[in-house]
C-alpha atoms as one frame of an Amber mdcrd trajectory, in Angstrom:
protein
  50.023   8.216  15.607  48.141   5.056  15.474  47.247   3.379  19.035  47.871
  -0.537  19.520  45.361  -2.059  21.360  45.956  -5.271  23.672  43.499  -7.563
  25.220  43.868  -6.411  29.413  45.448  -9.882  30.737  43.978  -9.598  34.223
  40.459 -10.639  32.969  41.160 -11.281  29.181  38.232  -9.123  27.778  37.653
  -7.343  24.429  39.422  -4.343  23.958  38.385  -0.853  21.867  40.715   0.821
  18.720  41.469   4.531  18.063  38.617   4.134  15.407  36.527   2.651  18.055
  36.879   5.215  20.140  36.165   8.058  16.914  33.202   6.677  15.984  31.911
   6.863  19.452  29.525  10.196  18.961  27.791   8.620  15.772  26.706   5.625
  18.708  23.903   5.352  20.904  25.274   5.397  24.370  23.012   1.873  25.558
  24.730   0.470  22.776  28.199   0.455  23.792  30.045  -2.919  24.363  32.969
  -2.487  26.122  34.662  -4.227  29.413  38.467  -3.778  29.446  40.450  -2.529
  27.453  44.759  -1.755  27.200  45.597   1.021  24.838  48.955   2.588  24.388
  51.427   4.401  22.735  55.020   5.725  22.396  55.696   3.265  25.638  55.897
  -0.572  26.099  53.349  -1.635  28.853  56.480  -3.211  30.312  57.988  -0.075
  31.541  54.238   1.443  33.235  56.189   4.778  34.579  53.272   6.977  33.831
  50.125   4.895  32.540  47.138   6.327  34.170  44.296   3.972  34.763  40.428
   5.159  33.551  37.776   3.582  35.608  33.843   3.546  34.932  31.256   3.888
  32.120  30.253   5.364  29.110  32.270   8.914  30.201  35.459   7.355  30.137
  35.872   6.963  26.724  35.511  11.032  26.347  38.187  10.738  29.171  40.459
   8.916  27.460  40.503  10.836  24.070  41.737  13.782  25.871  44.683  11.816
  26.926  45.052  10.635  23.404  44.846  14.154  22.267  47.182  16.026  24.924
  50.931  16.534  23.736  52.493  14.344  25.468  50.267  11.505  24.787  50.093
   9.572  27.668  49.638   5.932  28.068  46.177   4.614  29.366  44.564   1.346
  30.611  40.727   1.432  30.200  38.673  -0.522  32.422  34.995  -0.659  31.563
  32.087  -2.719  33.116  29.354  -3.022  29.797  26.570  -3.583  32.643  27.420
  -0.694  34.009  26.621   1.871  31.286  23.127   0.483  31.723  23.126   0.810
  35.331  23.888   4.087  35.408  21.474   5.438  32.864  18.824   3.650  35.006
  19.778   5.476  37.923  20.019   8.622  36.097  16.432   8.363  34.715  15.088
   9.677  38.199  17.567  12.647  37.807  15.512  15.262  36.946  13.002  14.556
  39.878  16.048  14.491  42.266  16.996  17.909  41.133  13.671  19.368  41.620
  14.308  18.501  45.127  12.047  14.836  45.013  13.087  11.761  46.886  16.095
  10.144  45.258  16.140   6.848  47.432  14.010   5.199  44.346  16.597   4.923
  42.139  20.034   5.284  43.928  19.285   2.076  46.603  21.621  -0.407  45.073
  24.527   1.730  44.496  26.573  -0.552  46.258  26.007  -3.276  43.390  27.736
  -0.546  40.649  30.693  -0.223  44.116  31.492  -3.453  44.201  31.682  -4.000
  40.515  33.863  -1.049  39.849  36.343  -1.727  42.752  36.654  -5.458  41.199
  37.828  -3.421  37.751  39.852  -1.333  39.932  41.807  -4.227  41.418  42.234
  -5.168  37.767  43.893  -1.502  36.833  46.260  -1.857  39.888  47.609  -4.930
  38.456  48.293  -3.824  35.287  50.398  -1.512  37.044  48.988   1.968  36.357
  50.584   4.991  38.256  47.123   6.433  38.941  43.091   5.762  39.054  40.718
   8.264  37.651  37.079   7.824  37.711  35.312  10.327  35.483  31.767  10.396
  36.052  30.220  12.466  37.952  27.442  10.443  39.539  30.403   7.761  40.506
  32.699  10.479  42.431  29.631  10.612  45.216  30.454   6.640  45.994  34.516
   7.654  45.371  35.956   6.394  48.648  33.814   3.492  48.494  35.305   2.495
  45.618  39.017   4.047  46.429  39.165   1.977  49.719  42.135  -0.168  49.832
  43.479   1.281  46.574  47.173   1.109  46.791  47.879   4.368  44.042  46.305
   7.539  44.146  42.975   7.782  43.029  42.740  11.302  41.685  38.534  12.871
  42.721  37.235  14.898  39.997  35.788  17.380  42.876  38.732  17.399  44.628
  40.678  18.509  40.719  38.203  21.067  40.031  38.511  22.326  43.683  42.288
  22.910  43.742  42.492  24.187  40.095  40.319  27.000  40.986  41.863  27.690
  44.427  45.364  28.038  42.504  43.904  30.054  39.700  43.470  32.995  43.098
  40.229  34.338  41.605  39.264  37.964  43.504  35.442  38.433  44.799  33.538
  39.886  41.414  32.516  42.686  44.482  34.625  44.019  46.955  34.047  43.184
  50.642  31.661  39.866  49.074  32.883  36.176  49.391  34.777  34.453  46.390
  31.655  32.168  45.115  31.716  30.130  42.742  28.017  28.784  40.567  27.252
  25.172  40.133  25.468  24.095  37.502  24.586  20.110  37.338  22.109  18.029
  35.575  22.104  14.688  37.693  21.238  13.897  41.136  21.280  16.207  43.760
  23.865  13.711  45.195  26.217  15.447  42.661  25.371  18.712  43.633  25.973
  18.083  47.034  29.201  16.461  46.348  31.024  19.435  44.176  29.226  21.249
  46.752  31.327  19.897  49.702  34.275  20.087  47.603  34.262  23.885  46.798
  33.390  24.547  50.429  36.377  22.560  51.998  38.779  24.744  49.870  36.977
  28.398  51.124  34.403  29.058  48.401  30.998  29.827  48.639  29.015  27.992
  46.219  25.708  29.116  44.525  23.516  26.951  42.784  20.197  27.642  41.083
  17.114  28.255  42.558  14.075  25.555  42.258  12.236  27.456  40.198  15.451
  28.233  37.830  15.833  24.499  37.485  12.055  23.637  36.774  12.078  25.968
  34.362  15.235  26.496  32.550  17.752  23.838  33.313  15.093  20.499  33.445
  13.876  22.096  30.324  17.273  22.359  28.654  18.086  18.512  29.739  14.591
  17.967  27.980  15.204  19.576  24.687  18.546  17.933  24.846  16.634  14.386
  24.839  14.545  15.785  21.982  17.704  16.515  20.022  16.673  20.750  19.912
  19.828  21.981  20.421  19.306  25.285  19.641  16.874  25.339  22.445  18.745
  23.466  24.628  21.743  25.986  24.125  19.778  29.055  24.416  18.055  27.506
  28.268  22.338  26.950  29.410  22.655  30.366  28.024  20.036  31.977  30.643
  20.960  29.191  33.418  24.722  30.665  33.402  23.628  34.442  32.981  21.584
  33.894  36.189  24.450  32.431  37.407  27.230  34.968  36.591  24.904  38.437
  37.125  24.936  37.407  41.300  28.858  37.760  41.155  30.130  34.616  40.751
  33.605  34.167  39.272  33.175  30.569  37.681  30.354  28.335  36.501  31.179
  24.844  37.498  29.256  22.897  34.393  29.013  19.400  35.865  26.799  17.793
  33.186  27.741  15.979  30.102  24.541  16.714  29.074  25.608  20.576  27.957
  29.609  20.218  28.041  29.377  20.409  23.589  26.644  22.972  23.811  28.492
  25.835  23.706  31.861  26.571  21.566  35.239  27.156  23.039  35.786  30.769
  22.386  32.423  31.202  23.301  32.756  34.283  25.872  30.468  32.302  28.252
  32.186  28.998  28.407  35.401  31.102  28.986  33.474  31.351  32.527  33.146
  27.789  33.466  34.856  25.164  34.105  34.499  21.811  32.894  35.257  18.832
  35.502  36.656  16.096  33.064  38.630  19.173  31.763  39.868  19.945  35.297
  40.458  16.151  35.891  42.492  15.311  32.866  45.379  18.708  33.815  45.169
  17.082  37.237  45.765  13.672  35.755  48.449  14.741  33.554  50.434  16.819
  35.755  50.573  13.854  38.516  51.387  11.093  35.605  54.146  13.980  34.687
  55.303  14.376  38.196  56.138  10.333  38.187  57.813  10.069  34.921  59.900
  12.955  35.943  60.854  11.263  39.586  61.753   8.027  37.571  64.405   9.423
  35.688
């Protein structure tokens, strides 16, 4: 099914195509031009029962194919600031330093320019009507209420989705008489580490994460080979980051980095262990825009 794509009427920007959106992993991601955009199909923007808004950068357009690709197909409006794709690489440069457990303050001190941008763009989703916000980055869910506040729909957290999915999926302790713990492995800021962190812990979980010298020498490595397009060595460093993981008895791998979400195959026995956030979003997103349509009838 072909998509039609309309110029977004609150700020009359460009919009993106189906193709657009296909040809996105043959791109460089700094090259992206994008700032609002109204895709739909099967449904009339008119009649907005279950449109789900998508909020952010250069992630949301992975977001929204997995919306174009579920069953149902929902509708989408796709709100994206150009500027801010730039933005957020720049802030992301420092990463690697900030997970070695360096000073982040350097190059997370004007967050509140990227806030006040994307709650201008959220304004702009509520008035086209959408039944829910998403937001799926994970650098942008540690500034979430920031940008949420005064949101008048739900604005569904991509910790908060990956939290509750694994609290209903009642995991047992891998040992008996140990704590249900669950491994988190990210490739950002330790600002994101901290935030699936909090997450996991406010539904019961223990969370493990990797030791410094585990990331200094296997994860920052794997990010590096990544940037020098070795992906068989980059693959084989996530391999040994989740087996350190998995042999101290946790039940599931939380993989929040879109660095190594393609690494590794589907029926790969190890990715059957983790769990992917923008996965984990996009059921939560679909079962709420579900619940709606359902209540409208």
């Amino acid at each position: 099914m072909f998509l039609q794509s309309l110029v977004c009427s609150p700020c009359n920007r460009c919009f993106i195509s189906r193709d657009m959106m296909q040809r996105k992993g043959q791109r460089n991601r700094a090259t992206v031009r994008l700032t609002a955009s109204v895709i739909h199909h099967g449904r009339a923007l008119s009649d907005p029962t279950n449109v789900v808004g998508i909020l952010g950068g250069d992630s949301s357009l992975i977001f929204a194919k997995k919306l174009i690709d579920h069953e149902r197909e929902l509708p989408f409006v796709l709100c994206m600031e150009p500027a801010l794709i730039n933005q957020l690489l720049s802030l992301q440069k420092g990463s690697l330093r900030g997970l070695s457990g360096e000073p982040e303050e350097v190059y997370i001190d004007d967050h509140w320019l990227i806030v006040e941008k994307l709650r201008r763009k959220r304004v702009i989703l509520e008035k086209c009507g959408v039944c829910c916000i998403v937001m799926p980055c994970h650098l942008l869910q540690c500034w979430h209420d920031e940008i949420e506040e005064g949101c008048t729909v739900p604005f569904i957290h991509m910790g908060e989705s990956v939290a509750e999915e694994l609290k209903e999926a009642k995991l047992r302790p891998i040992e008996a008489g140990s704590a249900l713990t669950i491994g988190l492995l990210a490739t950002n800021t330790l600002l994101v580490t901290r935030m699936y962190q909090q997450k996991l812990e406010n539904e019961g979980f223990e969370v493990l994460i990797p030791d410094t010298n585990t990331l200094k020498h296997i994860v920052i490595p794997a990010v590096q080979a990544l940037s020098q397009k070795d992906f068989v060595g980059a693959t084989n460093l996530l391999r040994i980051s989740l087996h350190i993981l998995l042999v101290r008895a946790v039940n599931r791998v939380v993989l929040a980095s879109d660095e190594f979400r393609e690494l590794l195959p589907s029926d790969d026995p190890l990715w059957r262990k983790c769990i992917d956030p923008m996965d984990a979003l996009a059921r939560s997103t679909v079962k709420y825009a579900q619940s709606v349509e359902r209540r409208s009838e």
